[in-house]
Short mmCIF file of C-alpha atoms in Angstrom, two decimals:
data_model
loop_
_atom_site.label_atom_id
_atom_site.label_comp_id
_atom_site.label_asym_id
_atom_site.label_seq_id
_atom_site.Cartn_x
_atom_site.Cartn_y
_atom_site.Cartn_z
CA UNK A 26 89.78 96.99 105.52
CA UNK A 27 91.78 98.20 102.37
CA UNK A 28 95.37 97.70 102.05
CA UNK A 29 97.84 99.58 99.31
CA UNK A 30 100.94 97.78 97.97
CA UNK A 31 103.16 100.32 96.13
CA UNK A 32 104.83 99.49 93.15
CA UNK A 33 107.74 100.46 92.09
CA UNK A 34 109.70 99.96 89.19
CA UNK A 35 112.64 97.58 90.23
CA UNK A 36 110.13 96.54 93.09
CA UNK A 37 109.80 92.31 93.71
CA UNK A 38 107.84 91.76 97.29
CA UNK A 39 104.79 93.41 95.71
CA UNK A 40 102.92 90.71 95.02
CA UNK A 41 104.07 88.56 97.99
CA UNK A 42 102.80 91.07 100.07
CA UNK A 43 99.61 91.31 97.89
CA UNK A 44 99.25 87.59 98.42
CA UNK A 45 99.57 88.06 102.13
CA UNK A 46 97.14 90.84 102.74
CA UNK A 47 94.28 89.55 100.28
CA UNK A 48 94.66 86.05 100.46
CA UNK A 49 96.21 84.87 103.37
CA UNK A 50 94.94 87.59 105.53
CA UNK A 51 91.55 88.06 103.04
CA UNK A 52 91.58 91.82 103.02
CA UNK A 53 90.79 93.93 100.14
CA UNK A 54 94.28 94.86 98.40
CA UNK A 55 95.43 97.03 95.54
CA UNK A 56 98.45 97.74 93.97
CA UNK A 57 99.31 101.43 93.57
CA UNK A 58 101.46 102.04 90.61
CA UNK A 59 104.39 104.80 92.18
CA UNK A 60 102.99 107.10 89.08
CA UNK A 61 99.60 107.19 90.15
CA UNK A 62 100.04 109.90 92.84
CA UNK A 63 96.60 110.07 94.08
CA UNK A 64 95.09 110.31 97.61
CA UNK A 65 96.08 107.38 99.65
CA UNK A 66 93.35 108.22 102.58
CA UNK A 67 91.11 105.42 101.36
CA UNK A 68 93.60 103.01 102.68
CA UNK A 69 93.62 101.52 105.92
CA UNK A 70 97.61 100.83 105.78
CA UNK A 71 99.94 101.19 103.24
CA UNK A 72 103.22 98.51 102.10
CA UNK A 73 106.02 99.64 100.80
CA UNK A 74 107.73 96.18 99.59
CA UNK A 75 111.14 95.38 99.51
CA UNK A 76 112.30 94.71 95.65
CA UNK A 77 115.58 97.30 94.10
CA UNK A 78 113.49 100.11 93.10
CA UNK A 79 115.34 102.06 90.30
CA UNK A 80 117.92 99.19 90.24
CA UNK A 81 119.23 100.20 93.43
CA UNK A 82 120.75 103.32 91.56
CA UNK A 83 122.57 106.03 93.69
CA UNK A 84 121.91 104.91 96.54
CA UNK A 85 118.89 101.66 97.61
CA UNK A 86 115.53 104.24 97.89
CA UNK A 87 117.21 107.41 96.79
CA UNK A 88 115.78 107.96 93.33
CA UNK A 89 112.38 106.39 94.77
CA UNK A 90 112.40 109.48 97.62
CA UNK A 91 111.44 111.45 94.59
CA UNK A 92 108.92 109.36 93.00
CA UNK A 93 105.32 111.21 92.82
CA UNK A 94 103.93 108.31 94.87
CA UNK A 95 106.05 109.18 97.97
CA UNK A 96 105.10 112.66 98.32
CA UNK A 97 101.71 110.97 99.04
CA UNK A 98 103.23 108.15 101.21
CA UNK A 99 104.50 111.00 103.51
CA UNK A 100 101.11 112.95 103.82
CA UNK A 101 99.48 109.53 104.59
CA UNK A 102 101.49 108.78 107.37
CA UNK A 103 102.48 112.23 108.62
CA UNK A 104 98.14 112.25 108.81
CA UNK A 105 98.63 109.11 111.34
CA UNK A 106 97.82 106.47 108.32
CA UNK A 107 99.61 102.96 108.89
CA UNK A 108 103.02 102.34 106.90
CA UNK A 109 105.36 99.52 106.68
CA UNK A 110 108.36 99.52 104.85
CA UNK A 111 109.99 96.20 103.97
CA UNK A 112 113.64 95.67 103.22
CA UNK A 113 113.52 98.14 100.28
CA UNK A 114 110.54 99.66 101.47
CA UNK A 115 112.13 100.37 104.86
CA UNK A 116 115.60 101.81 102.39
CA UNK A 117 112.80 104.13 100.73
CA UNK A 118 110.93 105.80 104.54
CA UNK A 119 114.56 106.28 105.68
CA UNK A 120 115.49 107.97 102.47
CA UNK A 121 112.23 110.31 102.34
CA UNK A 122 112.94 111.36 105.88
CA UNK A 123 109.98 109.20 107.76
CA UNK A 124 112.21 106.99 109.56
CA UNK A 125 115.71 108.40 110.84
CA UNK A 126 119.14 107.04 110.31
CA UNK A 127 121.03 105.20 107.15
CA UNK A 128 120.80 101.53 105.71
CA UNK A 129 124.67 101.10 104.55
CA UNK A 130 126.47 98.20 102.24
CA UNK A 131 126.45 94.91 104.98
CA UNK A 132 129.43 94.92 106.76
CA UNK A 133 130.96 91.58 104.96
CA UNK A 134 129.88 93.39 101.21
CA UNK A 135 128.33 90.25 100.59
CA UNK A 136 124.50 90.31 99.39
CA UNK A 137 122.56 87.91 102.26
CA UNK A 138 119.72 85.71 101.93
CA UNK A 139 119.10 83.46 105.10
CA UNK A 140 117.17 83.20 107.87
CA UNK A 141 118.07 85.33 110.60
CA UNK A 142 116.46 85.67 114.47
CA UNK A 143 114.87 88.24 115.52
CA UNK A 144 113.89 89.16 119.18
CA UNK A 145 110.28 91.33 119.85
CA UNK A 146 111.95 94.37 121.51
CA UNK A 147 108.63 96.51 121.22
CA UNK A 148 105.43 94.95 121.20
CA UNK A 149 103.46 97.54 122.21
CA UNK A 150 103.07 99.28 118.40
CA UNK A 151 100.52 98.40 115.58
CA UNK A 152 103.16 96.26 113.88
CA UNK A 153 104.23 94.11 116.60
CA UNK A 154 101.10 93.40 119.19
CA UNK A 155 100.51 89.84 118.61
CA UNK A 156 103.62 88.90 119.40
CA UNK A 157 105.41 88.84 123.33
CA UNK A 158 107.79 90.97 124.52
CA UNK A 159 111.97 89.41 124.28
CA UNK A 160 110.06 86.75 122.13
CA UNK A 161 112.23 85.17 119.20
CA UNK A 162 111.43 84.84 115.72
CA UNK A 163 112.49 83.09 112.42
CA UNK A 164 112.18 85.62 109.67
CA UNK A 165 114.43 85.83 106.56
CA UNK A 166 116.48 88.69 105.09
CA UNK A 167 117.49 89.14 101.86
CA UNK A 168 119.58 92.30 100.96
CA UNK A 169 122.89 93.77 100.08
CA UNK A 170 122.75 97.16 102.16
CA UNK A 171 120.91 96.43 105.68
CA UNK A 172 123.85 97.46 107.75
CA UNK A 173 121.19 100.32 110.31
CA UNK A 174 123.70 103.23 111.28
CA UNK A 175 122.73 106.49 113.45
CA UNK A 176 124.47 108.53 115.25
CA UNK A 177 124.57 108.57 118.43
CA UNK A 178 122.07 111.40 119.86
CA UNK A 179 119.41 109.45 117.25
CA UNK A 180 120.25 106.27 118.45
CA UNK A 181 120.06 107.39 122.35
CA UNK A 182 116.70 108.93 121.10
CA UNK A 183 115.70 105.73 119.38
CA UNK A 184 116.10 103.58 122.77
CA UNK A 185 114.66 106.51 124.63
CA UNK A 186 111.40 106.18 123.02
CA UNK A 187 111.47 102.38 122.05
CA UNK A 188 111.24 102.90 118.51
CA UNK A 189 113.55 99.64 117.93
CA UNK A 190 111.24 97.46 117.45
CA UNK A 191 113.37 94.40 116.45
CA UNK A 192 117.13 93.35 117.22
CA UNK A 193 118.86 90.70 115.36
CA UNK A 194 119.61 87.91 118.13
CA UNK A 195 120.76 84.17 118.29
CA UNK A 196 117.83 81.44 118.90
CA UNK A 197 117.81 82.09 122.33
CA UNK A 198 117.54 85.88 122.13
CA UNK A 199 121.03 86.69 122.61
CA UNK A 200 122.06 90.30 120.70
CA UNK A 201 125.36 89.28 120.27
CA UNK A 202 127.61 90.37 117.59
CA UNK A 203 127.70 86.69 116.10
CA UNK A 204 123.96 86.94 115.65
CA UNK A 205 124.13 90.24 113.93
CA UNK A 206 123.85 89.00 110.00
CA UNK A 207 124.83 93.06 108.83
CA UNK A 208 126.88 95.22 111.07
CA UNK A 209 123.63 97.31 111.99
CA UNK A 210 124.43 99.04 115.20
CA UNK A 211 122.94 97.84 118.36
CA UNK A 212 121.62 94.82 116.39
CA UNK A 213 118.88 96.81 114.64
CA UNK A 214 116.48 95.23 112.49
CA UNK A 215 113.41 96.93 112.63
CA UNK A 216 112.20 100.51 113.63
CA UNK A 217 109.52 102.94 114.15
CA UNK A 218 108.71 106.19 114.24
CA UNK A 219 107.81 108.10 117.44
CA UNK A 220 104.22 108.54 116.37
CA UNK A 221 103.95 104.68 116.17
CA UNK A 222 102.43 104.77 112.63
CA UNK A 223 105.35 104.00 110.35
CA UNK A 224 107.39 100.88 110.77
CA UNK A 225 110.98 99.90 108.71
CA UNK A 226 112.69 96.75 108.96
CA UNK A 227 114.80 94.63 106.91
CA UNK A 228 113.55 91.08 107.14
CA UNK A 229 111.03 89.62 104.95
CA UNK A 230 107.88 88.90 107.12
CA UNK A 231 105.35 88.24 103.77
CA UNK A 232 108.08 85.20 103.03
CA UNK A 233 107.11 83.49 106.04
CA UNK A 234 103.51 84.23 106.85
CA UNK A 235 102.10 81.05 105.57
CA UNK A 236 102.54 77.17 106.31
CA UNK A 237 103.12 75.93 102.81
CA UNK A 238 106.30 78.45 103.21
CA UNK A 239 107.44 76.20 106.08
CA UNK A 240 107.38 79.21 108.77
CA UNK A 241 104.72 81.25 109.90
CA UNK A 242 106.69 83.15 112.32
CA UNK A 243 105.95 87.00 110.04
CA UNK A 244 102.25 86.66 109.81
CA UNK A 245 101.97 87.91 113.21
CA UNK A 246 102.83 91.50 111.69
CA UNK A 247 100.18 91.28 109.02
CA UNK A 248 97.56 90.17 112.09
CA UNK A 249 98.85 93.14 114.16
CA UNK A 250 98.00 95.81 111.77
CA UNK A 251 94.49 94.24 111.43
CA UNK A 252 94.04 93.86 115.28
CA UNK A 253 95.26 97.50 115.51
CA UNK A 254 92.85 98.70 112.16
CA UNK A 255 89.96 96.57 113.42
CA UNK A 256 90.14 97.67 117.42
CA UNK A 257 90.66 101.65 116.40
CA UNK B 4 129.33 125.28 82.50
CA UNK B 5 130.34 122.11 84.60
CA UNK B 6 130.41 121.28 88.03
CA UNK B 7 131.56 118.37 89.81
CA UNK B 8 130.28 116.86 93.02
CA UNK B 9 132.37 114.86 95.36
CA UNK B 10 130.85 112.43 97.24
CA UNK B 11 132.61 111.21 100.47
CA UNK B 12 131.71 109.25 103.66
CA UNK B 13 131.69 111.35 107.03
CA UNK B 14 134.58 110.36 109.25
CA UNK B 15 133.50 107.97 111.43
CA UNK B 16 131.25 105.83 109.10
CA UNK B 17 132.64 102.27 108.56
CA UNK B 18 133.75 102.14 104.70
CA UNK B 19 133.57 98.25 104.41
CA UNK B 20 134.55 98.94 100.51
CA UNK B 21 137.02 101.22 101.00
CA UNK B 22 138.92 98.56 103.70
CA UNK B 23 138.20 95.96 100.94
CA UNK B 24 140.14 98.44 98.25
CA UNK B 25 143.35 98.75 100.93
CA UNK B 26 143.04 94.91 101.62
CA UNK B 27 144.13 94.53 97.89
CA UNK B 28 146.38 96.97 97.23
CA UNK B 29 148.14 95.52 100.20
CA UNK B 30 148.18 91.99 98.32
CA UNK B 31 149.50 93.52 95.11
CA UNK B 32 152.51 94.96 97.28
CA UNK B 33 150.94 98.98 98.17
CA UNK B 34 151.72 98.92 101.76
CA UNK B 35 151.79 102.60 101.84
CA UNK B 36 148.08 102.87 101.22
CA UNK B 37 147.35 102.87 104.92
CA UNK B 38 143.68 103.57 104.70
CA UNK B 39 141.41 103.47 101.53
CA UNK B 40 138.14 105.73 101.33
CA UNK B 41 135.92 105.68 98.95
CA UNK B 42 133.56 108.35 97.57
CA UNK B 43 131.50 109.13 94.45
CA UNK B 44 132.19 111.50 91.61
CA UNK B 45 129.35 112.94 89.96
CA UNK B 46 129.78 115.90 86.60
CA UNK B 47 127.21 117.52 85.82
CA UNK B 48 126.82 119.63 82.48
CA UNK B 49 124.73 122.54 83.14
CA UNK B 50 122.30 124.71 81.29
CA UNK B 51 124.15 127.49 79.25
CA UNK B 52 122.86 131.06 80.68
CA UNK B 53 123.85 130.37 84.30
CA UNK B 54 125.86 132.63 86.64
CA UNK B 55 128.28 130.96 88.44
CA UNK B 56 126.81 132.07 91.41
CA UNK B 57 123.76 130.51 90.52
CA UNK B 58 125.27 127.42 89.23
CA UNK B 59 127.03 126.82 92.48
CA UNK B 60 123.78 127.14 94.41
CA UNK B 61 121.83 125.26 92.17
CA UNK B 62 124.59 122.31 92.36
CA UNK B 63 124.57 122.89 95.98
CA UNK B 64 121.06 121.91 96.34
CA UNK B 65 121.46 119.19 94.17
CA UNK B 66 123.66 117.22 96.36
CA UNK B 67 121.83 118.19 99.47
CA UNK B 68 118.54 116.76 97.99
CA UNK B 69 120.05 113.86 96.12
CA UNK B 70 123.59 113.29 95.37
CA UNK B 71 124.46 112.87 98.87
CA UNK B 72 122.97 111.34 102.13
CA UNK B 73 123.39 113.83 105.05
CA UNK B 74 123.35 111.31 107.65
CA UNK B 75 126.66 109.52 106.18
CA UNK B 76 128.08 111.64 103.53
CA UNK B 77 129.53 114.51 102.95
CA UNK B 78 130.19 116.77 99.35
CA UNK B 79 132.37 119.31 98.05
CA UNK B 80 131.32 121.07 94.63
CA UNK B 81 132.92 122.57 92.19
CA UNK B 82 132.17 124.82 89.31
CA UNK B 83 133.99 125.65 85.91
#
Protein backbone atom coordinates (compact mmCIF):
# COMPACT_ATOMS: atom_id res chain seq x y z
CA UNK A 1 0.00 0.00 0.00
CA UNK A 2 1.67 3.32 -1.26
CA UNK A 3 0.67 6.59 0.01
CA UNK A 4 1.62 10.24 -1.69
CA UNK A 5 2.06 13.32 0.52
CA UNK A 6 2.13 16.45 -1.71
CA UNK A 7 4.33 19.13 -1.07
CA UNK A 8 3.86 22.32 -1.49
CA UNK A 9 5.77 25.26 -1.08
CA UNK A 10 4.34 27.09 2.08
CA UNK A 11 3.08 23.46 3.00
CA UNK A 12 3.79 22.32 7.07
CA UNK A 13 1.56 18.93 7.78
CA UNK A 14 3.70 17.14 5.19
CA UNK A 15 5.76 15.41 7.19
CA UNK A 16 3.28 14.83 10.06
CA UNK A 17 1.27 13.14 7.75
CA UNK A 18 4.38 11.29 6.36
CA UNK A 19 5.04 10.22 9.92
CA UNK A 20 1.53 8.96 10.23
CA UNK A 21 1.20 6.91 7.11
CA UNK A 22 4.83 5.27 7.21
CA UNK A 23 5.46 5.05 10.67
CA UNK A 24 2.60 4.98 12.70
CA UNK A 25 0.47 3.28 10.19
CA UNK A 26 3.88 1.43 8.48
CA UNK A 27 2.87 1.98 4.90
CA UNK A 28 5.16 2.84 2.17
CA UNK A 29 5.07 6.82 1.79
CA UNK A 30 6.56 9.40 -0.52
CA UNK A 31 6.57 12.86 -0.77
CA UNK A 32 5.60 14.31 -4.15
CA UNK A 33 7.20 17.60 -4.77
CA UNK A 34 3.93 19.89 -6.42
CA UNK A 35 6.60 20.33 -9.51
CA UNK A 36 6.96 16.86 -10.21
CA UNK A 37 3.70 16.44 -12.19
CA UNK A 38 3.91 12.87 -12.95
CA UNK A 39 1.32 10.02 -12.89
CA UNK A 40 -0.08 9.60 -9.49
CA UNK A 41 -1.81 6.01 -10.40
CA UNK A 42 0.89 4.17 -8.49
CA UNK A 43 -0.60 5.47 -5.35
CA UNK A 44 -3.06 3.86 -3.33
CA UNK A 45 -4.32 7.38 -1.75
CA UNK A 46 -3.10 10.61 -2.01
CA UNK A 47 -2.67 13.64 1.12
CA UNK A 48 -2.92 16.86 0.47
CA UNK A 49 -1.60 18.43 3.96
CA UNK A 50 -2.66 21.39 5.51
CA UNK A 51 0.47 24.01 5.72
CA UNK A 52 -0.15 27.97 3.75
CA UNK A 53 0.81 26.94 0.39
CA UNK A 54 2.02 30.07 -1.54
CA UNK A 55 1.83 31.99 1.80
CA UNK A 56 -1.77 31.90 1.73
CA UNK A 57 -1.54 34.50 -1.22
CA UNK A 58 -4.86 35.56 -2.99
CA UNK A 59 -6.81 33.58 -1.55
CA UNK A 60 -5.70 29.97 1.02
CA UNK A 61 -5.32 27.22 -2.18
CA UNK A 62 -5.85 29.63 -5.02
CA UNK A 63 -2.39 29.95 -6.51
CA UNK A 64 -1.90 26.08 -5.55
CA UNK A 65 -5.25 25.28 -7.98
CA UNK A 66 -2.73 26.03 -10.64
CA UNK A 67 0.22 24.19 -9.54
CA UNK A 68 1.29 21.32 -12.19
CA UNK A 69 0.80 18.80 -9.38
CA UNK A 70 -2.98 19.44 -9.14
CA UNK A 71 -3.84 18.92 -12.62
CA UNK A 72 -2.70 15.36 -11.68
CA UNK A 73 -4.46 15.38 -8.24
CA UNK A 74 -7.74 15.89 -10.23
CA UNK A 75 -7.20 13.01 -12.84
CA UNK A 76 -6.34 10.75 -9.83
CA UNK A 77 -9.36 11.22 -8.12
CA UNK A 78 -11.77 12.03 -10.95
CA UNK A 79 -10.25 8.09 -11.96
CA UNK A 80 -11.83 6.99 -8.39
CA UNK A 81 -8.14 7.22 -6.62
CA UNK A 82 -8.41 8.09 -2.74
CA UNK A 83 -7.83 11.90 -1.71
CA UNK A 84 -7.80 13.69 1.50
CA UNK A 85 -7.38 17.15 1.89
CA UNK A 86 -6.35 18.53 5.27
CA UNK A 87 -6.98 22.03 6.52
CA UNK A 88 -5.01 23.55 3.59
CA UNK A 89 -5.29 20.59 1.65
CA UNK A 90 -9.08 20.62 1.97
CA UNK A 91 -8.66 24.97 0.98
CA UNK A 92 -6.72 23.54 -2.21
CA UNK A 93 -9.78 20.43 -3.55
CA UNK A 94 -12.34 23.22 -2.93
CA UNK A 95 -10.33 25.69 -4.92
CA UNK A 96 -9.56 23.18 -7.95
CA UNK A 97 -13.23 22.40 -8.13
CA UNK A 98 -13.15 18.66 -6.43
CA UNK A 99 -15.02 19.54 -3.46
CA UNK A 100 -17.89 22.29 -3.75
CA UNK A 101 -18.41 25.38 -1.73
CA UNK A 102 -15.88 28.19 -0.10
CA UNK A 103 -13.55 28.11 3.09
CA UNK A 104 -13.93 31.99 4.20
CA UNK A 105 -11.83 34.21 6.97
CA UNK A 106 -13.35 32.54 10.61
CA UNK A 107 -16.09 34.41 11.63
CA UNK A 108 -14.21 36.09 14.86
CA UNK A 109 -10.97 37.02 12.19
CA UNK A 110 -8.98 35.48 14.70
CA UNK A 111 -6.43 32.61 13.51
CA UNK A 112 -7.56 29.31 15.87
CA UNK A 113 -5.57 26.62 17.22
CA UNK A 114 -7.51 24.38 19.81
CA UNK A 115 -9.13 21.41 20.10
CA UNK A 116 -12.45 21.31 18.79
CA UNK A 117 -15.32 18.24 18.79
CA UNK A 118 -16.31 16.71 16.15
CA UNK A 119 -19.39 14.37 15.70
CA UNK A 120 -19.14 11.17 12.90
CA UNK A 121 -22.07 12.35 10.70
CA UNK A 122 -21.09 9.81 7.82
CA UNK A 123 -19.40 6.77 8.54
CA UNK A 124 -20.21 4.93 5.78
CA UNK A 125 -17.16 6.49 3.34
CA UNK A 126 -13.45 5.34 3.05
CA UNK A 127 -12.41 8.13 5.41
CA UNK A 128 -14.65 7.59 8.21
CA UNK A 129 -15.52 3.58 8.62
CA UNK A 130 -13.83 2.82 11.77
CA UNK A 131 -15.49 5.12 13.55
CA UNK A 132 -19.63 4.98 14.76
CA UNK A 133 -22.18 6.86 13.50
CA UNK A 134 -23.19 10.46 15.95
CA UNK A 135 -19.85 9.34 17.63
CA UNK A 136 -17.70 12.33 19.12
CA UNK A 137 -14.23 13.11 18.61
CA UNK A 138 -11.27 15.25 19.93
CA UNK A 139 -9.40 16.53 16.94
CA UNK A 140 -7.61 19.91 16.70
CA UNK A 141 -7.87 22.77 14.19
CA UNK A 142 -5.55 25.15 13.41
CA UNK A 143 -6.42 27.83 10.73
CA UNK A 144 -7.33 31.36 9.95
CA UNK A 145 -10.02 30.80 7.07
CA UNK A 146 -12.20 27.52 7.97
CA UNK A 147 -15.45 29.37 8.07
CA UNK A 148 -17.43 26.28 5.17
CA UNK A 149 -20.04 28.48 3.18
CA UNK A 150 -22.43 27.12 0.23
CA UNK A 151 -25.25 28.16 -0.98
CA UNK A 152 -28.10 26.86 -0.40
CA UNK A 153 -29.13 24.40 -3.44
CA UNK A 154 -25.27 22.91 -2.69
CA UNK A 155 -25.81 22.70 0.77
CA UNK A 156 -29.47 20.98 0.36
CA UNK A 157 -27.46 18.75 -2.13
CA UNK A 158 -24.70 18.18 0.37
CA UNK A 159 -27.26 16.75 3.13
CA UNK A 160 -29.12 15.06 0.34
CA UNK A 161 -26.33 12.82 -0.42
CA UNK A 162 -24.50 12.78 3.04
CA UNK A 163 -21.43 14.20 1.84
CA UNK A 164 -20.95 16.06 5.40
CA UNK A 165 -19.05 13.92 6.84
CA UNK A 166 -18.18 15.82 10.09
CA UNK A 167 -20.06 18.68 12.12
CA UNK A 168 -18.39 20.67 14.72
CA UNK A 169 -20.37 19.74 18.06
CA UNK A 170 -19.97 20.17 21.94
CA UNK A 171 -18.63 16.93 23.95
CA UNK A 172 -21.82 15.50 23.96
CA UNK A 173 -22.55 15.87 20.24
CA UNK A 174 -24.55 18.88 20.39
CA UNK A 175 -24.24 21.12 16.84
CA UNK A 176 -24.88 24.10 18.52
CA UNK A 177 -23.70 27.42 17.53
CA UNK A 178 -21.44 27.65 20.78
CA UNK A 179 -19.64 24.56 19.57
CA UNK A 180 -19.07 25.92 16.15
CA UNK A 181 -15.17 27.22 16.55
CA UNK A 182 -15.61 29.16 12.70
CA UNK A 183 -18.96 30.29 11.53
CA UNK A 184 -19.05 27.29 8.93
CA UNK A 185 -22.66 26.84 8.06
CA UNK A 186 -24.53 23.97 9.43
CA UNK A 187 -21.47 23.24 11.64
CA UNK A 188 -19.39 21.85 8.76
CA UNK A 189 -16.14 20.43 9.30
CA UNK A 190 -15.51 17.88 6.98
CA UNK A 191 -16.87 16.86 3.46
CA UNK A 192 -16.93 14.59 0.60
CA UNK A 193 -17.55 14.27 -2.68
CA UNK A 194 -20.53 12.34 -4.13
CA UNK A 195 -18.29 9.68 -5.60
CA UNK A 196 -16.98 8.99 -2.02
CA UNK A 197 -13.30 9.21 -3.11
CA UNK A 198 -12.23 12.69 -2.10
CA UNK A 199 -12.57 13.89 1.44
CA UNK A 200 -11.90 17.84 2.85
CA UNK A 201 -11.95 18.82 6.30
CA UNK A 202 -10.41 21.30 8.46
CA UNK A 203 -9.18 19.60 11.59
CA UNK A 204 -5.87 18.12 11.98
CA UNK A 205 -6.34 14.27 12.32
CA UNK A 206 -2.23 13.40 11.73
CA UNK A 207 -1.84 15.73 15.14
CA UNK A 208 -3.65 13.31 17.10
CA UNK A 209 -3.15 9.86 15.68
CA UNK A 210 -0.62 8.73 18.14
CA UNK A 211 -0.41 8.26 22.09
CA UNK A 212 2.77 10.14 22.77
CA UNK A 213 0.50 13.13 21.19
CA UNK A 214 -1.87 12.59 24.13
CA UNK A 215 -5.02 11.77 21.75
CA UNK A 216 -5.51 9.19 19.37
CA UNK A 217 -8.93 10.14 18.47
CA UNK A 218 -7.66 11.02 14.20
CA UNK A 219 -5.91 7.78 13.60
CA UNK A 220 -9.13 6.21 12.97
CA UNK A 221 -9.08 8.14 9.47
CA UNK A 222 -5.64 6.92 8.56
CA UNK A 223 -7.01 3.10 9.55
CA UNK A 224 -10.13 3.75 7.41
CA UNK A 225 -8.42 4.41 4.22
CA UNK A 226 -6.31 1.22 4.83
CA UNK A 227 -9.43 -0.91 5.79
CA UNK A 228 -11.08 0.57 2.65
CA UNK A 229 -7.50 0.06 0.31
CA UNK A 230 -6.91 -3.36 1.89
CA UNK A 231 -10.79 -4.79 1.61
CA UNK A 232 -11.16 -3.33 -2.24
CA UNK B 1 -2.79 49.12 -21.79
CA UNK B 2 -4.19 48.66 -18.14
CA UNK B 3 -7.01 47.10 -16.70
CA UNK B 4 -8.26 46.94 -13.33
CA UNK B 5 -10.18 44.20 -11.60
CA UNK B 6 -12.52 44.76 -8.77
CA UNK B 7 -12.93 42.25 -6.47
CA UNK B 8 -16.14 42.23 -4.29
CA UNK B 9 -18.08 39.77 -2.06
CA UNK B 10 -21.59 38.56 -3.45
CA UNK B 11 -24.42 40.02 -1.41
CA UNK B 12 -25.27 37.77 1.01
CA UNK B 13 -21.78 36.50 2.09
CA UNK B 14 -20.89 37.48 5.71
CA UNK B 15 -17.90 40.14 5.40
CA UNK B 16 -16.53 39.58 9.02
CA UNK B 17 -13.67 42.25 7.88
CA UNK B 18 -15.67 44.54 6.38
CA UNK B 19 -18.09 44.68 9.86
CA UNK B 20 -14.68 44.89 11.67
CA UNK B 21 -13.74 48.13 9.27
CA UNK B 22 -17.44 49.85 10.23
CA UNK B 23 -16.90 48.74 13.95
CA UNK B 24 -13.94 51.30 13.89
CA UNK B 25 -14.89 53.92 11.97
CA UNK B 26 -17.81 53.98 14.32
CA UNK B 27 -15.23 54.36 17.35
CA UNK B 28 -13.33 57.14 15.62
CA UNK B 29 -16.80 59.07 15.36
CA UNK B 30 -18.05 57.84 11.31
CA UNK B 31 -21.50 56.95 12.21
CA UNK B 32 -22.57 57.48 8.73
CA UNK B 33 -20.65 54.49 7.48
CA UNK B 34 -23.61 52.23 7.98
CA UNK B 35 -22.17 49.16 6.40
CA UNK B 36 -18.46 48.52 5.38
CA UNK B 37 -17.61 46.01 2.40
CA UNK B 38 -14.63 45.07 1.49
CA UNK B 39 -13.20 43.94 -1.87
CA UNK B 40 -9.85 43.59 -3.68
CA UNK B 41 -8.26 45.78 -6.29
CA UNK B 42 -6.08 44.17 -8.65
CA UNK B 43 -4.08 46.43 -11.98
CA UNK B 44 -2.81 44.71 -14.28
CA UNK B 45 -0.28 46.12 -16.99
CA UNK B 46 -0.82 44.37 -20.15
CA UNK B 47 1.19 43.32 -23.14
CA UNK B 48 1.51 46.24 -25.72
CA UNK B 49 -0.20 44.96 -29.18
CA UNK B 50 -3.59 44.16 -27.62
CA UNK B 51 -7.04 45.24 -28.86
CA UNK B 52 -9.12 46.37 -26.37
CA UNK B 53 -11.46 43.91 -27.23
CA UNK B 54 -9.06 41.37 -26.64
CA UNK B 55 -7.70 42.86 -23.56
CA UNK B 56 -11.08 42.92 -21.97
CA UNK B 57 -11.59 39.23 -22.70
CA UNK B 58 -8.36 38.22 -21.78
CA UNK B 59 -8.82 40.18 -18.28
CA UNK B 60 -12.16 38.66 -18.17
CA UNK B 61 -10.83 35.24 -18.01
CA UNK B 62 -8.35 36.18 -15.71
CA UNK B 63 -10.62 36.90 -12.91
CA UNK B 64 -12.90 34.05 -13.70
CA UNK B 65 -9.93 31.58 -13.39
CA UNK B 66 -8.10 33.33 -10.61
CA UNK B 67 -8.68 36.73 -9.36
CA UNK B 68 -11.98 35.92 -8.11
CA UNK B 69 -13.85 32.95 -6.41
CA UNK B 70 -17.26 32.39 -8.15
CA UNK B 71 -18.86 30.87 -5.28
CA UNK B 72 -18.39 34.21 -3.06
CA UNK B 73 -17.18 36.93 -5.22
CA UNK B 74 -18.00 38.86 -7.72
CA UNK B 75 -15.69 41.33 -10.38
CA UNK B 76 -16.08 44.19 -12.53
CA UNK B 77 -13.12 44.99 -15.08
CA UNK B 78 -12.00 47.69 -16.57
CA UNK B 79 -9.77 48.59 -19.43
CA UNK B 80 -7.72 51.82 -20.41
Amino acid sequence: MKFGVIVFPGSNCDHDCYHIAKHVMGHDTSYVWHKDASDLSGYDCIIVPGGFSYGDYLRPGAIAKYSPITEEIKKYANGGGLVIGICNGFQILIEAGLLPGVLMRNRSLKFICQDVYLKMENTDTPFSSEYSAGQVVKVPIAHHDGNYFADDATLKDLEANNQVVFRYATVKGETSDEANPNGSVSNIAGICNKNRNVLGMMPHPERCAEKVLGNKDGLGIFRSIVKHLTQS
Amino acid sequence: MKAKVYVTLKSGILDPQGKAVQHSLETIGYNAAMDVRQGKLFEVTLADGLSLDEAKKQVTEMAEKLLANPVMENFTVEVE
